[in-house]
Amino acid sequence: MAGRLQDKKALVTGATSNIGRAIAEAFAAEGAHVVVSGRSADRGAEVVEGIRSRGGRADFVQADLDGGAAASHALAEQAASVLGGRIDILVNNAGIYPADGTAATDEKTFDEVYAVNVKAPFFLTAAIAPAMVEAGGGTIINLGSWIARLGIPVGALYSSTKGAVETLTRAWAAEFGLRGVRVNAISPGVVHTPVPGETHAGAVMMKGTPAGDVGSPEAVAHAAVYLAADESEFVHGIVLDVDGGRTTAAVIAA
């Protein structure tokens, strides 16, 4: 049986760990040929080897998305070349998260976080979306964050970048939607790969939610498959919350 993404060509940034890795693995399991992109060649090779060992198709393209347009354009060109000339699905996942408070954040850090989290996906989308239009269509999925809409006392800089990404999602849906490119976003809650015997520091933030605990990268990957697949063809410009109900519902614990 063909997968939901059979023969699609996908580029996933920040795909060497956590959510990005889970998305790359899920796409490959559904039949896509995936370019795994990230800074670490060793971790990239590990992800690719795992996908191939399960019968999937994947290649690694090393990239340091520092916010420069040149770096984003170079990744777009290299990924398209590896994928046979086209990219059907782009996942803008790569990002950095300094948890410093506002007063402790210096200008260098401010510029770096906006460069990686906003400028890099902006210029990568600018490089890839027109090619998708020319090819007849495509799908772009951005990664936002629940703290873009629910304030917490740390990470103001990071949360503001994710607010920008969610705004770009709506703007790009309007800009490219009529030309065949669907653009949506996923807003993950507190997510991590479980480690036996360890309690994640962010688990306290999930108290009082319907889920009651942190989520897995695979939960976000399932949402990404849905947004990339044909069954979401009428879905444009949304931010899909995959956050255990953190931003929508409060549970009164007994």
Short mmCIF file of C-alpha atoms in Angstrom, two decimals:
data_model
loop_
_atom_site.label_atom_id
_atom_site.label_comp_id
_atom_site.label_asym_id
_atom_site.label_seq_id
_atom_site.Cartn_x
_atom_site.Cartn_y
_atom_site.Cartn_z
CA MET A 1 0.00 0.00 0.00
CA ALA A 2 1.31 3.45 -0.93
CA GLY A 3 1.95 5.87 1.91
CA ARG A 4 0.22 9.20 2.38
CA LEU A 5 3.29 11.02 1.03
CA GLN A 6 4.31 8.50 -1.59
CA ASP A 7 6.93 9.88 -4.00
CA LYS A 8 6.84 13.37 -2.46
CA LYS A 9 10.13 15.24 -2.06
CA ALA A 10 10.61 16.84 1.35
CA LEU A 11 13.15 19.10 3.04
CA VAL A 12 13.13 19.22 6.84
CA THR A 13 15.43 21.72 8.56
CA GLY A 14 16.81 21.01 12.02
CA ALA A 15 16.12 17.34 11.34
CA THR A 16 19.00 15.77 13.23
CA SER A 17 17.22 15.62 16.59
CA ASN A 18 13.95 15.90 18.50
CA ILE A 19 10.91 17.20 16.54
CA GLY A 20 12.72 17.62 13.23
CA ARG A 21 14.06 14.09 13.34
CA ALA A 22 10.63 12.68 14.17
CA ILE A 23 9.08 14.57 11.25
CA ALA A 24 11.75 13.35 8.82
CA GLU A 25 11.25 9.76 9.99
CA ALA A 26 7.46 10.03 9.75
CA PHE A 27 7.60 11.51 6.24
CA ALA A 28 9.93 8.74 5.06
CA ALA A 29 7.67 6.11 6.60
CA GLU A 30 4.81 7.54 4.53
CA GLY A 31 6.76 7.22 1.29
CA ALA A 32 8.51 10.58 0.93
CA HIS A 33 12.12 11.05 -0.10
CA VAL A 34 13.47 13.27 2.67
CA VAL A 35 16.42 15.61 2.86
CA VAL A 36 17.54 15.69 6.47
CA SER A 37 19.22 19.03 7.10
CA GLY A 38 21.21 20.27 10.07
CA ARG A 39 24.61 21.35 11.30
CA SER A 40 25.92 18.00 12.59
CA ALA A 41 27.05 15.58 9.89
CA ASP A 42 27.36 12.77 12.45
CA ARG A 43 23.82 13.14 13.75
CA GLY A 44 22.53 13.62 10.22
CA ALA A 45 24.17 10.40 9.09
CA GLU A 46 22.58 8.59 12.03
CA VAL A 47 19.09 9.80 11.10
CA VAL A 48 19.58 8.90 7.44
CA GLU A 49 20.94 5.46 8.30
CA GLY A 50 17.94 4.77 10.54
CA ILE A 51 15.48 5.79 7.83
CA ARG A 52 17.22 3.71 5.18
CA SER A 53 17.40 0.68 7.48
CA ARG A 54 13.60 0.76 7.62
CA GLY A 55 13.30 0.90 3.85
CA GLY A 56 12.86 4.66 3.54
CA ARG A 57 14.61 7.20 1.32
CA ALA A 58 16.71 9.93 2.90
CA ASP A 59 19.83 11.99 2.33
CA PHE A 60 21.67 14.46 4.51
CA VAL A 61 22.53 18.01 3.46
CA GLN A 62 24.63 19.93 5.94
CA ALA A 63 23.56 23.50 6.53
CA ASP A 64 24.15 26.21 9.10
CA LEU A 65 21.12 28.44 8.69
CA ASP A 66 22.58 31.57 10.23
CA GLY A 67 19.95 33.91 8.80
CA GLY A 68 21.96 34.95 5.78
CA ALA A 69 20.05 34.75 2.52
CA ALA A 70 23.03 33.00 0.93
CA ALA A 71 22.89 30.10 3.39
CA SER A 72 19.15 29.60 2.86
CA HIS A 73 19.45 29.79 -0.92
CA ALA A 74 22.37 27.34 -0.90
CA LEU A 75 20.35 24.82 1.11
CA ALA A 76 17.40 25.19 -1.26
CA GLU A 77 19.62 24.52 -4.26
CA GLN A 78 21.45 21.56 -2.70
CA ALA A 79 18.26 19.94 -1.43
CA ALA A 80 16.51 20.31 -4.79
CA SER A 81 19.51 18.77 -6.52
CA VAL A 82 19.53 15.77 -4.18
CA LEU A 83 15.77 15.36 -4.60
CA GLY A 84 15.90 15.31 -8.37
CA GLY A 85 15.09 18.93 -9.08
CA ARG A 86 12.04 19.66 -6.97
CA ILE A 87 10.87 20.13 -3.39
CA ASP A 88 7.20 19.34 -2.69
CA ILE A 89 7.26 19.82 1.08
CA LEU A 90 9.29 22.27 3.17
CA VAL A 91 9.34 22.07 6.96
CA ASN A 92 10.87 25.13 8.62
CA ASN A 93 11.81 23.56 11.93
CA ALA A 94 15.36 24.69 12.75
CA GLY A 95 15.58 27.11 15.65
CA ILE A 96 17.42 28.06 18.82
CA TYR A 97 16.03 28.77 22.27
CA PRO A 98 17.99 30.80 24.83
CA ALA A 99 15.95 30.91 28.03
CA ASP A 100 17.48 34.13 29.37
CA GLY A 101 15.31 36.86 30.79
CA THR A 102 14.94 40.13 28.94
CA ALA A 103 17.48 42.11 30.99
CA ALA A 104 20.08 39.35 30.59
CA THR A 105 19.77 39.21 26.79
CA ASP A 106 22.50 41.06 24.93
CA GLU A 107 22.26 42.48 21.42
CA LYS A 108 24.38 39.73 19.88
CA THR A 109 22.03 37.06 21.21
CA PHE A 110 18.98 39.04 20.08
CA ASP A 111 20.30 39.29 16.53
CA GLU A 112 21.35 35.62 16.44
CA VAL A 113 17.97 34.30 17.59
CA TYR A 114 16.06 36.41 15.08
CA ALA A 115 18.51 35.42 12.36
CA VAL A 116 18.09 31.69 12.93
CA ASN A 117 14.41 31.61 13.89
CA VAL A 118 12.96 34.22 11.51
CA LYS A 119 15.38 35.33 8.78
CA ALA A 120 16.54 31.83 7.85
CA PRO A 121 13.04 30.38 7.24
CA PHE A 122 12.00 33.64 5.56
CA PHE A 123 14.75 33.40 2.95
CA LEU A 124 14.42 29.63 2.61
CA THR A 125 10.74 30.04 1.85
CA ALA A 126 11.58 32.87 -0.55
CA ALA A 127 13.90 30.49 -2.39
CA ILE A 128 11.57 27.46 -2.47
CA ALA A 129 7.98 28.73 -2.70
CA PRO A 130 8.33 30.23 -6.22
CA ALA A 131 9.77 26.94 -7.46
CA MET A 132 6.80 25.12 -5.92
CA VAL A 133 4.45 27.49 -7.75
CA GLU A 134 6.26 26.84 -11.02
CA ALA A 135 6.07 23.07 -10.43
CA GLY A 136 2.33 23.21 -9.82
CA GLY A 137 2.11 23.34 -6.03
CA GLY A 138 3.58 22.35 -2.72
CA THR A 139 3.26 22.49 1.04
CA ILE A 140 5.12 24.55 3.63
CA ILE A 141 4.91 23.78 7.34
CA ASN A 142 6.38 26.15 9.91
CA LEU A 143 7.08 25.36 13.54
CA GLY A 144 5.70 27.88 16.02
CA SER A 145 5.40 27.50 19.78
CA TRP A 146 2.72 27.61 22.45
CA ILE A 147 4.62 30.37 24.27
CA ALA A 148 3.99 32.69 21.33
CA ARG A 149 0.45 33.05 22.69
CA LEU A 150 0.69 32.15 26.36
CA GLY A 151 3.31 34.20 28.18
CA ILE A 152 5.81 32.61 30.55
CA PRO A 153 8.42 34.49 32.57
CA VAL A 154 11.46 33.25 30.60
CA GLY A 155 12.29 33.15 26.91
CA ALA A 156 10.62 36.39 25.80
CA LEU A 157 13.02 36.68 22.87
CA TYR A 158 12.32 33.17 21.60
CA SER A 159 8.56 33.51 22.01
CA SER A 160 8.59 36.74 19.99
CA THR A 161 10.36 34.98 17.10
CA LYS A 162 7.74 32.26 17.10
CA GLY A 163 5.02 34.89 17.06
CA ALA A 164 6.71 36.25 13.94
CA VAL A 165 6.77 32.80 12.35
CA GLU A 166 3.06 32.30 13.03
CA THR A 167 2.32 35.69 11.45
CA LEU A 168 4.43 34.78 8.43
CA THR A 169 2.42 31.57 8.12
CA ARG A 170 -0.80 33.52 7.62
CA ALA A 171 0.84 36.02 5.28
CA TRP A 172 2.41 33.29 3.14
CA ALA A 173 -0.89 31.39 3.01
CA ALA A 174 -2.42 34.49 1.47
CA GLU A 175 0.56 35.18 -0.80
CA PHE A 176 1.06 31.69 -2.19
CA GLY A 177 -2.24 29.87 -1.62
CA LEU A 178 -3.93 30.93 -4.85
CA ARG A 179 -0.88 29.69 -6.73
CA GLY A 180 -1.06 26.16 -5.33
CA VAL A 181 1.18 26.33 -2.26
CA ARG A 182 -0.46 25.60 1.08
CA VAL A 183 1.20 27.13 4.15
CA ASN A 184 0.37 26.13 7.72
CA ALA A 185 2.09 25.94 11.08
CA ILE A 186 2.27 23.62 14.08
CA SER A 187 2.52 24.99 17.60
CA PRO A 188 4.05 22.31 19.84
CA GLY A 189 3.71 22.29 23.61
CA VAL A 190 6.41 20.96 25.92
CA VAL A 191 7.87 18.09 23.91
CA HIS A 192 10.85 15.80 24.41
CA THR A 193 12.05 12.27 23.84
CA PRO A 194 11.46 10.32 27.08
CA VAL A 195 14.52 9.18 29.00
CA PRO A 196 13.88 6.26 31.39
CA GLY A 197 14.07 7.38 34.99
CA GLU A 198 14.24 11.08 34.15
CA THR A 199 11.59 13.76 34.64
CA HIS A 200 11.72 16.57 32.10
CA ALA A 201 12.16 20.02 33.63
CA GLY A 202 9.28 21.34 31.54
CA ALA A 203 6.81 18.80 32.89
CA VAL A 204 5.66 21.27 35.53
CA MET A 205 4.34 23.50 32.72
CA MET A 206 1.96 20.75 31.66
CA LYS A 207 0.28 20.43 35.03
CA GLY A 208 -3.35 21.51 34.84
CA THR A 209 -3.65 20.59 31.15
CA PRO A 210 -5.90 17.89 29.68
CA ALA A 211 -2.82 15.87 28.70
CA GLY A 212 -1.24 16.27 32.12
CA ASP A 213 2.28 15.60 30.92
CA VAL A 214 4.81 16.45 28.22
CA GLY A 215 4.31 15.26 24.67
CA SER A 216 6.51 13.28 22.31
CA PRO A 217 8.18 14.45 19.10
CA GLU A 218 6.16 11.78 17.32
CA ALA A 219 2.91 13.55 18.27
CA VAL A 220 4.11 16.62 16.39
CA ALA A 221 5.27 14.47 13.49
CA HIS A 222 1.79 12.99 13.10
CA ALA A 223 0.39 16.52 12.77
CA ALA A 224 3.06 17.36 10.19
CA VAL A 225 2.11 14.33 8.09
CA TYR A 226 -1.51 15.46 8.14
CA LEU A 227 -0.63 18.99 7.03
CA ALA A 228 1.66 17.66 4.29
CA ALA A 229 -0.80 15.08 2.98
CA ASP A 230 -3.72 15.45 0.58
CA GLU A 231 -6.39 15.08 3.26
CA SER A 232 -5.57 18.60 4.45
CA GLU A 233 -5.96 20.11 0.98
CA PHE A 234 -8.61 22.59 2.24
CA VAL A 235 -6.47 23.74 5.18
CA HIS A 236 -4.66 27.06 4.71
CA GLY A 237 -2.98 29.47 7.10
CA ILE A 238 -3.73 27.69 10.38
CA VAL A 239 -1.63 27.21 13.48
CA LEU A 240 -2.35 23.68 14.66
CA ASP A 241 -1.86 23.40 18.41
CA VAL A 242 -0.19 20.14 19.43
CA ASP A 243 0.31 21.14 23.03
CA GLY A 244 -1.76 18.83 25.21
CA GLY A 245 -4.36 21.56 25.59
CA ARG A 246 -1.95 24.02 27.21
CA THR A 247 -3.26 27.09 25.37
CA THR A 248 -6.92 26.10 25.20
CA ALA A 249 -8.09 24.32 28.35
CA ALA A 250 -7.45 24.28 32.08
CA VAL A 251 -8.05 21.26 34.27
CA ILE A 252 -8.68 21.64 37.98
CA ALA A 253 -6.67 18.92 39.66
CA ALA A 254 -8.23 17.15 42.62
#
